[in-house]
Coordinates of C-alpha atoms in Angstrom, one line a residue:
M6 CA -0.2 0.1 0.1
P7 CA 1.8 3.2 -1.4
N8 CA 1.9 6.3 1.5
L9 CA 1.2 8.3 -1.6
E10 CA -1.8 9.3 -2.2
H11 CA -3.3 11.7 -4.6
P12 CA -6.6 11.4 -7.3
A13 CA -4.7 13.5 -10.1
Y14 CA -2.0 11.0 -10.7
S15 CA -1.7 7.4 -11.0
A16 CA -0.5 5.0 -8.5
A17 CA 2.2 3.6 -10.3
D18 CA 3.6 6.6 -11.0
L19 CA 3.2 7.5 -7.0
L20 CA 4.5 4.3 -6.4
H21 CA 7.9 5.0 -8.5
L22 CA 8.0 8.5 -6.3
E23 CA 7.4 6.9 -3.6
S24 CA 10.4 4.9 -4.0
L25 CA 12.6 7.1 -5.4
V26 CA 12.2 10.4 -2.3
P27 CA 12.9 7.6 0.8
C28 CA 11.9 9.3 4.3
R29 CA 10.7 12.4 3.1
E30 CA 7.2 11.0 2.2
S31 CA 5.1 12.8 4.4
Q32 CA 7.4 16.6 2.9
V33 CA 6.0 14.9 -0.7
S34 CA 2.3 14.6 0.6
T35 CA 2.1 17.9 1.3
L36 CA 3.5 19.5 -1.8
L37 CA 0.9 17.2 -3.7
S38 CA -1.6 18.5 -1.7
I39 CA -0.2 21.5 -1.6
F40 CA -0.2 21.6 -5.7
G41 CA -3.9 19.9 -6.2
E42 CA -4.1 19.2 -9.7
R43 CA -2.6 20.2 -12.6
Q44 CA -5.2 22.9 -14.3
Q45 CA -5.9 23.8 -10.6
F46 CA -4.2 27.4 -9.5
S47 CA -2.1 26.5 -6.9
F48 CA -0.3 28.9 -3.7
P49 CA 1.6 31.7 -5.5
S50 CA 5.1 31.2 -4.0
L51 CA 6.4 28.6 -1.6
F52 CA 9.6 28.4 0.6
I53 CA 11.1 25.5 1.6
Y54 CA 14.0 26.2 4.0
G55 CA 16.4 23.1 6.2
H56 CA 19.4 22.4 7.0
T57 CA 22.4 21.3 3.8
S58 CA 21.4 17.9 2.5
S59 CA 18.0 17.6 3.8
G60 CA 16.7 16.9 0.7
K61 CA 15.2 20.1 -0.4
T62 CA 16.4 20.2 -3.9
Y63 CA 16.5 16.5 -4.6
V64 CA 13.0 15.7 -3.6
M65 CA 11.8 19.2 -5.5
K66 CA 13.7 17.8 -8.7
T67 CA 12.5 14.6 -8.2
L68 CA 9.0 15.5 -7.8
L69 CA 8.6 17.5 -10.3
T70 CA 10.3 15.3 -13.0
T71 CA 8.7 12.3 -11.6
L72 CA 5.0 13.9 -12.4
Q73 CA 6.0 15.5 -15.5
L74 CA 5.0 18.9 -13.8
P75 CA 5.9 21.7 -16.2
H76 CA 9.1 23.6 -14.0
V77 CA 11.7 26.4 -14.4
F78 CA 14.5 25.1 -12.3
V79 CA 17.3 28.0 -11.3
N80 CA 20.1 28.5 -9.1
C81 CA 20.4 31.5 -8.1
V82 CA 24.7 31.6 -7.2
E83 CA 25.3 30.6 -10.8
Y84 CA 23.1 33.6 -12.1
F85 CA 23.6 36.0 -9.2
T86 CA 22.6 38.9 -10.8
S87 CA 19.1 40.2 -12.0
R88 CA 19.4 40.1 -15.3
L89 CA 21.0 36.8 -15.6
L90 CA 18.2 35.0 -13.8
L91 CA 15.5 35.9 -15.5
E92 CA 16.7 35.5 -19.0
E93 CA 17.6 32.2 -17.9
I94 CA 14.3 31.3 -16.3
L95 CA 12.9 32.6 -20.2
I96 CA 15.6 30.8 -21.8
Q97 CA 14.6 27.3 -20.4
L98 CA 10.5 28.2 -21.2
Q99 CA 11.0 28.7 -24.2
S100 CA 13.3 25.6 -24.3
S101 CA 11.0 23.3 -22.7
S102 CA 8.7 24.0 -25.8
G103 CA 11.3 21.9 -28.1
T104 CA 11.3 25.4 -30.5
E105 CA 14.5 26.0 -31.7
Q106 CA 15.3 29.6 -30.2
T107 CA 15.9 31.9 -32.8
S108 CA 17.2 34.7 -31.6
P109 CA 19.1 35.4 -28.0
V110 CA 16.6 36.2 -25.4
H111 CA 17.8 39.9 -24.0
C112 CA 15.9 41.5 -20.2
D113 CA 16.8 44.4 -19.1
T114 CA 13.4 45.2 -16.3
L115 CA 11.2 43.1 -14.6
S116 CA 8.2 44.4 -16.7
D117 CA 10.0 43.2 -19.9
F118 CA 10.5 39.8 -18.2
V119 CA 6.7 40.1 -16.9
R120 CA 6.4 40.2 -20.7
L121 CA 8.5 38.2 -22.2
F122 CA 7.5 35.7 -19.8
K123 CA 3.4 36.0 -20.6
Q124 CA 4.4 35.6 -24.5
A125 CA 6.2 32.4 -23.4
V126 CA 3.5 30.4 -21.3
A127 CA 1.0 31.8 -24.2
S128 CA 3.2 30.4 -26.7
Q129 CA 3.3 26.2 -24.9
E130 CA 0.0 26.9 -24.4
L131 CA 0.4 26.3 -20.6
Q132 CA -3.1 28.2 -19.2
D133 CA -4.8 24.7 -18.9
Q134 CA -1.8 23.6 -15.5
T135 CA 0.4 25.1 -13.1
L136 CA 4.1 26.3 -14.3
Y137 CA 7.0 25.6 -11.3
I138 CA 9.9 28.3 -11.2
V139 CA 12.3 27.0 -8.7
L140 CA 15.4 29.1 -7.4
D141 CA 17.3 26.8 -5.8
R142 CA 19.8 28.9 -2.9
A143 CA 17.1 31.5 -2.9
E144 CA 19.4 33.4 -0.1
Q145 CA 21.1 35.3 -2.8
L146 CA 17.8 36.7 -3.9
R147 CA 18.5 39.4 -0.8
E148 CA 21.9 40.6 -2.9
M149 CA 19.9 41.5 -6.1
E150 CA 17.9 44.6 -6.5
A151 CA 15.0 45.2 -3.8
N152 CA 11.7 44.8 -6.7
I153 CA 13.2 41.0 -7.4
L154 CA 12.1 39.4 -4.6
P155 CA 8.5 40.4 -3.9
A156 CA 8.0 40.6 -7.8
F157 CA 8.8 36.9 -7.6
L158 CA 6.1 36.2 -4.3
R159 CA 3.6 37.6 -6.3
L160 CA 4.3 36.8 -9.9
Q161 CA 1.0 34.4 -10.0
E162 CA -0.5 38.0 -10.0
L163 CA 1.6 40.0 -12.1
T164 CA 1.1 38.0 -14.8
D165 CA -1.6 36.7 -14.3
R166 CA -1.1 33.3 -15.3
N167 CA -1.2 30.1 -13.6
V168 CA 2.4 30.3 -11.8
T169 CA 3.9 29.0 -8.8
V170 CA 8.0 30.0 -7.7
I171 CA 9.3 27.9 -5.1
L172 CA 12.1 29.6 -2.8
L173 CA 14.9 27.0 -1.6
S174 CA 17.1 28.0 1.1
E175 CA 19.6 27.0 4.3
I176 CA 17.9 29.9 6.0
V177 CA 14.9 31.1 8.0
W178 CA 12.4 33.4 5.7
E179 CA 12.5 36.5 8.7
L180 CA 15.4 36.7 7.6
F181 CA 14.6 37.4 3.8
R182 CA 10.9 39.3 4.7
P183 CA 11.9 42.6 3.7
N184 CA 11.4 45.6 6.1
I185 CA 9.0 47.4 3.5
G186 CA 6.8 44.2 3.5
C187 CA 5.7 41.3 0.9
F188 CA 3.7 39.4 -0.1
E189 CA 3.9 35.8 2.6
P190 CA 4.5 32.6 1.1
F191 CA 3.6 29.3 2.0
T192 CA 6.3 27.9 4.2
M193 CA 7.2 24.2 4.7
Y194 CA 10.5 23.4 6.5
F195 CA 13.0 20.3 5.7
P196 CA 14.4 18.2 9.2
D197 CA 17.7 17.1 9.4
Y198 CA 17.8 12.9 8.5
S199 CA 17.7 11.4 12.2
I200 CA 20.3 8.1 12.0
G201 CA 17.5 5.7 10.9
H202 CA 17.0 7.7 8.0
L203 CA 20.1 8.1 7.3
Q204 CA 20.9 4.2 7.6
K205 CA 17.6 3.4 5.2
I206 CA 19.1 6.1 1.9
L207 CA 22.6 4.6 2.1
S208 CA 21.7 0.9 2.8
Q209 CA 20.1 1.0 -0.6
N210 CA 23.1 1.7 -2.9
H211 CA 24.6 -1.3 -1.8
P212 CA 27.1 -3.4 -4.5
P213 CA 24.6 -6.4 -6.2
E214 CA 27.5 -8.8 -5.7
Y215 CA 27.3 -8.5 -1.9
S216 CA 24.0 -8.9 0.3
A217 CA 21.6 -6.5 1.3
D218 CA 22.5 -7.4 5.0
F219 CA 25.5 -7.5 4.8
Y220 CA 26.0 -3.6 3.5
A221 CA 23.3 -2.6 5.7
A222 CA 25.7 -3.4 9.0
Y223 CA 28.6 -2.0 7.2
I224 CA 26.0 1.2 7.4
N225 CA 25.9 0.8 10.9
I226 CA 29.3 0.3 11.7
L227 CA 30.5 4.0 9.5
L228 CA 27.5 5.4 10.8
G229 CA 28.6 4.5 14.8
V230 CA 31.5 6.2 14.1
F231 CA 30.7 9.2 12.0
Y232 CA 27.1 10.5 12.9
M233 CA 28.2 12.3 15.9
V234 CA 30.7 14.8 13.7
C235 CA 29.1 14.6 10.1
R236 CA 25.4 14.5 9.3
D237 CA 26.0 15.9 5.2
L238 CA 24.1 12.6 3.5
K239 CA 26.7 13.5 0.7
E240 CA 29.6 12.8 2.7
L241 CA 28.6 9.9 5.0
R242 CA 28.3 8.3 0.7
H243 CA 31.2 9.3 -0.3
L244 CA 33.0 7.5 2.7
A245 CA 30.7 4.8 2.3
A246 CA 32.0 4.3 -1.6
L247 CA 35.7 4.8 -0.3
N248 CA 36.2 2.5 2.8
F249 CA 33.7 0.0 1.6
A250 CA 36.3 -2.3 0.0
K251 CA 38.8 -2.2 2.7
Y252 CA 35.7 -3.5 4.9
C253 CA 35.1 -6.6 2.5
E254 CA 39.0 -7.5 2.3
P255 CA 38.6 -10.6 4.9
V256 CA 35.6 -11.8 3.2
V257 CA 37.5 -11.6 0.1
R258 CA 40.6 -13.3 1.5
G259 CA 38.2 -16.0 2.5
E260 CA 39.7 -15.1 6.3
A261 CA 36.2 -14.1 7.5
N262 CA 32.5 -14.5 6.3
E263 CA 30.3 -11.9 5.7
R264 CA 27.8 -12.9 9.2
D265 CA 31.8 -12.7 10.8
T266 CA 31.8 -8.5 12.2
R267 CA 34.0 -8.8 14.8
K268 CA 36.7 -9.9 12.5
L269 CA 35.5 -6.8 9.9
W270 CA 35.2 -4.4 12.7
K271 CA 38.8 -4.9 13.9
N272 CA 40.3 -4.9 10.1
I273 CA 38.7 -1.7 9.5
E274 CA 38.2 0.4 13.0
P275 CA 42.1 2.1 11.9
H276 CA 41.2 2.9 8.4
L277 CA 38.2 4.0 9.9
K278 CA 40.2 6.8 12.8
K279 CA 42.2 7.7 9.5
A280 CA 39.0 8.9 7.6
M281 CA 38.1 11.0 10.3
Q282 CA 40.6 12.9 10.6
T283 CA 40.0 14.3 7.5
V284 CA 36.2 14.6 6.8
Y285 CA 34.7 17.4 5.0
L286 CA 38.3 18.2 4.5
R287 CA 39.3 16.6 0.9
E288 CA 42.8 17.1 1.2
I289 CA 42.6 13.3 -1.0
S290 CA 41.2 12.5 -3.8
S291 CA 39.6 9.2 -4.0
S292 CA 42.4 6.9 -5.6
Q293 CA 45.1 8.5 -3.3
W294 CA 42.9 6.9 -0.2
E295 CA 42.6 3.9 -1.9
R296 CA 46.5 3.2 -3.0
L297 CA 47.1 4.0 0.8
Q298 CA 44.3 1.8 2.1
H299 CA 46.3 -0.7 0.1
D300 CA 49.9 0.3 0.8
G301 CA 49.0 0.8 4.8
G302 CA 50.5 4.4 5.0
E303 CA 49.2 7.5 7.1
P304 CA 47.6 10.4 4.9
G305 CA 50.3 13.0 5.9
Q306 CA 52.9 10.7 3.9
L307 CA 51.4 11.9 0.3
K308 CA 53.0 15.3 -0.6
G309 CA 51.1 18.1 0.1
L310 CA 49.0 16.7 2.8
S311 CA 48.8 18.5 6.1
A312 CA 45.9 16.6 7.7
H313 CA 48.6 15.6 10.3
T314 CA 50.5 18.7 11.0
H315 CA 48.0 21.5 10.6
V316 CA 44.5 21.6 10.0
E317 CA 42.9 24.7 9.1
L318 CA 39.3 26.3 11.0
P319 CA 36.8 26.6 9.4
Y320 CA 36.9 30.4 7.1
Y321 CA 34.5 32.0 10.0
S322 CA 35.8 30.2 13.0
K323 CA 38.8 32.8 12.1
F324 CA 36.7 35.3 11.8
L325 CA 34.1 34.5 15.1
L326 CA 37.5 34.6 17.3
I327 CA 38.6 37.9 16.2
A328 CA 35.5 39.3 17.0
A329 CA 34.8 37.3 20.1
Y330 CA 38.5 38.5 21.3
L331 CA 37.6 42.4 20.2
A332 CA 34.0 42.1 22.0
S333 CA 35.8 40.6 25.3
Y334 CA 38.9 43.5 25.6
N335 CA 37.1 46.6 24.1
P336 CA 34.6 48.4 26.1
V337 CA 30.8 49.2 24.4
R338 CA 31.5 52.4 24.1
T339 CA 34.5 52.2 21.9
D340 CA 32.5 49.6 19.1
K341 CA 31.3 52.6 17.5
R342 CA 34.3 54.5 17.2
F343 CA 36.6 51.4 15.9
F344 CA 33.5 49.4 13.7
L345 CA 32.0 52.4 12.1
K346 CA 33.5 54.3 8.7
H347 CA 31.5 57.9 9.7
H348 CA 30.8 57.7 13.5
G349 CA 31.1 61.5 14.0
K350 CA 32.5 63.3 16.5
I351 CA 33.6 61.0 20.6
R352 CA 33.3 63.5 23.3
K353 CA 36.0 62.8 25.4
T354 CA 34.2 62.2 29.1
N355 CA 36.4 61.8 32.4
F356 CA 34.1 59.3 33.9
M357 CA 35.7 56.3 35.5
K358 CA 34.3 53.6 37.5
K359 CA 36.3 53.4 41.4
H360 CA 37.8 49.9 40.3
E361 CA 39.1 51.7 37.1
K362 CA 40.4 54.4 38.9
A363 CA 42.2 52.2 41.3
L364 CA 43.9 50.4 38.8
L365 CA 44.8 53.1 36.2
F366 CA 48.8 52.7 36.3
L367 CA 47.8 49.5 35.5
L368 CA 45.7 50.4 32.7
Q369 CA 48.3 53.1 30.6
T370 CA 49.7 50.8 28.4
S371 CA 46.8 47.5 28.0
N372 CA 43.5 47.2 28.5
H373 CA 44.6 43.0 29.1
L374 CA 45.5 42.9 32.6
L375 CA 41.6 43.0 33.6
G376 CA 40.7 40.2 32.0
P377 CA 38.3 39.4 29.2
K378 CA 35.2 40.5 30.0
P379 CA 31.9 38.7 29.1
F380 CA 29.6 40.0 25.9
P381 CA 26.2 39.3 24.6
L382 CA 25.6 37.1 21.5
D383 CA 24.4 40.2 18.9
R384 CA 27.4 42.0 19.6
L385 CA 29.7 39.4 18.7
L386 CA 27.7 39.2 15.4
A387 CA 27.7 42.8 15.2
I388 CA 31.7 43.3 15.6
L389 CA 31.3 39.7 12.7
Y390 CA 29.3 41.5 9.6
S391 CA 31.6 44.6 10.6
I392 CA 35.5 43.0 9.8
V393 CA 33.9 40.1 7.3
D394 CA 34.7 42.3 3.7
N395 CA 30.9 40.2 1.8
R396 CA 28.1 40.0 3.7
V397 CA 27.6 37.1 6.0
A398 CA 24.0 35.3 5.8
P399 CA 23.3 34.1 9.4
T400 CA 22.5 30.6 8.6
A401 CA 23.3 27.5 11.0
N402 CA 26.4 26.7 10.1
I403 CA 27.6 30.6 11.4
F404 CA 25.7 28.8 14.6
S405 CA 27.0 26.3 14.7
Q406 CA 30.5 27.4 14.8
I407 CA 29.7 30.0 17.9
T408 CA 28.0 26.4 19.5
S409 CA 31.6 24.8 18.9
L410 CA 33.9 28.1 20.2
V411 CA 31.6 28.0 23.2
T412 CA 31.4 24.0 23.8
L413 CA 35.7 24.6 23.5
Q414 CA 35.6 27.7 26.1
L415 CA 33.5 25.7 28.8
L416 CA 35.5 22.5 28.6
S417 CA 38.7 24.6 29.1
V418 CA 36.8 26.1 32.2
V419 CA 35.9 23.0 33.4
G420 CA 39.3 21.0 32.5
Q421 CA 40.7 24.3 34.6
N422 CA 38.6 25.2 37.6
D423 CA 36.3 21.3 37.4
Q424 CA 33.1 23.3 38.1
L425 CA 31.1 26.1 36.1
D426 CA 29.7 29.0 38.7
G427 CA 26.6 28.5 37.6
P428 CA 23.4 30.2 35.9
R429 CA 26.3 33.8 36.7
Y430 CA 28.9 31.9 33.9
K431 CA 29.5 33.9 31.3
C432 CA 31.4 33.2 28.1
T433 CA 34.5 35.4 27.5
V434 CA 37.2 34.5 25.0
S435 CA 41.0 35.3 26.0
L436 CA 44.1 35.1 24.9
D437 CA 45.4 32.4 25.9
F438 CA 42.3 30.4 24.7
I439 CA 42.9 31.8 21.0
R440 CA 46.0 30.4 21.1
A441 CA 45.3 27.1 22.8
I442 CA 42.7 26.5 19.3
A443 CA 45.2 28.0 16.7
R444 CA 47.9 25.5 18.3

């Protein structure tokens, strides 16, 4: 009995769609109920968000392609200006009609896009069914002109056509909403895959020469090692394909059978530990890793690799450490002078606290003698946005890096004092902590 049911589509198509999108049946069912039948007007705009590798892009592509719904799929990172984006939508719309394009598409303004869009839809006779425009990595729309995002959200009203715009993003809608207000889309959340979901999805890729139970046991071992540090489905699939040959070596040599999990685990454990040291970094290619497994060498033996000698912090973690250090040692009143280009005149005041007067002779050269001071998260992010050249989107990756740094600081405090001062403890970043992280 299929989990997906819809009167507008055949049971065979829905069963095939369900087999292609495992562990996302509830999200697909919700989308089908929103889409309705082909000739019905759907919701003008949808906003689908979730963490990276949560299946947003794959599910949407698979759904539209399997059910053969007319659609346009554009990645906003590739088409990073409004003109490129609008022209690509029109080009895909014309190419889907099957007619050869006689002249290049030129679309300079939004009004030109609306006019050309009406012509393209009329030429394809799409008035009787919904056209879906999917904009992947939609957070890039915030870097374009201010009228682009509101226009896409109500494109159905502007063009008077049966069209639905679907925005896919990793950040929440509250960070999209313009200050002047706009049409509110229907929001939908894609949660992260659980360990059971990852087990089910990865187990479907088992090689035909081995049984499904044997490969499922291997995936269970792999997730037991990597799940706490890596939830990315793409990265886990890469690791599973990369290390499976080493897992099968005892079976190939005849030293163990498929049910002898203890010997198989002892054989694969040291190699999974090596792979743990370079997860996400991709410092070596798949062929180099296979050669290392065959020779029994270490990743650091390859020329140009630094996994065992030096590991770079993530890009924004460096700036987060700098911002936290500045927030810990600089008073709040100096932020305007340090991080604004046009801060105006700052009057000098003779106001001092009692403990500052007592330590005035110590503070003539440096503020570090007082030690780091606590700071709120909003101030940390404000300093981060000031010292990074490009615009930083407050995604889940940024907040996860902040959480990691705070956790490291808490662990260092516990290691020194063996206990925290209850709820009064506030995180600070000292110079010694930064040096420890750098080492």
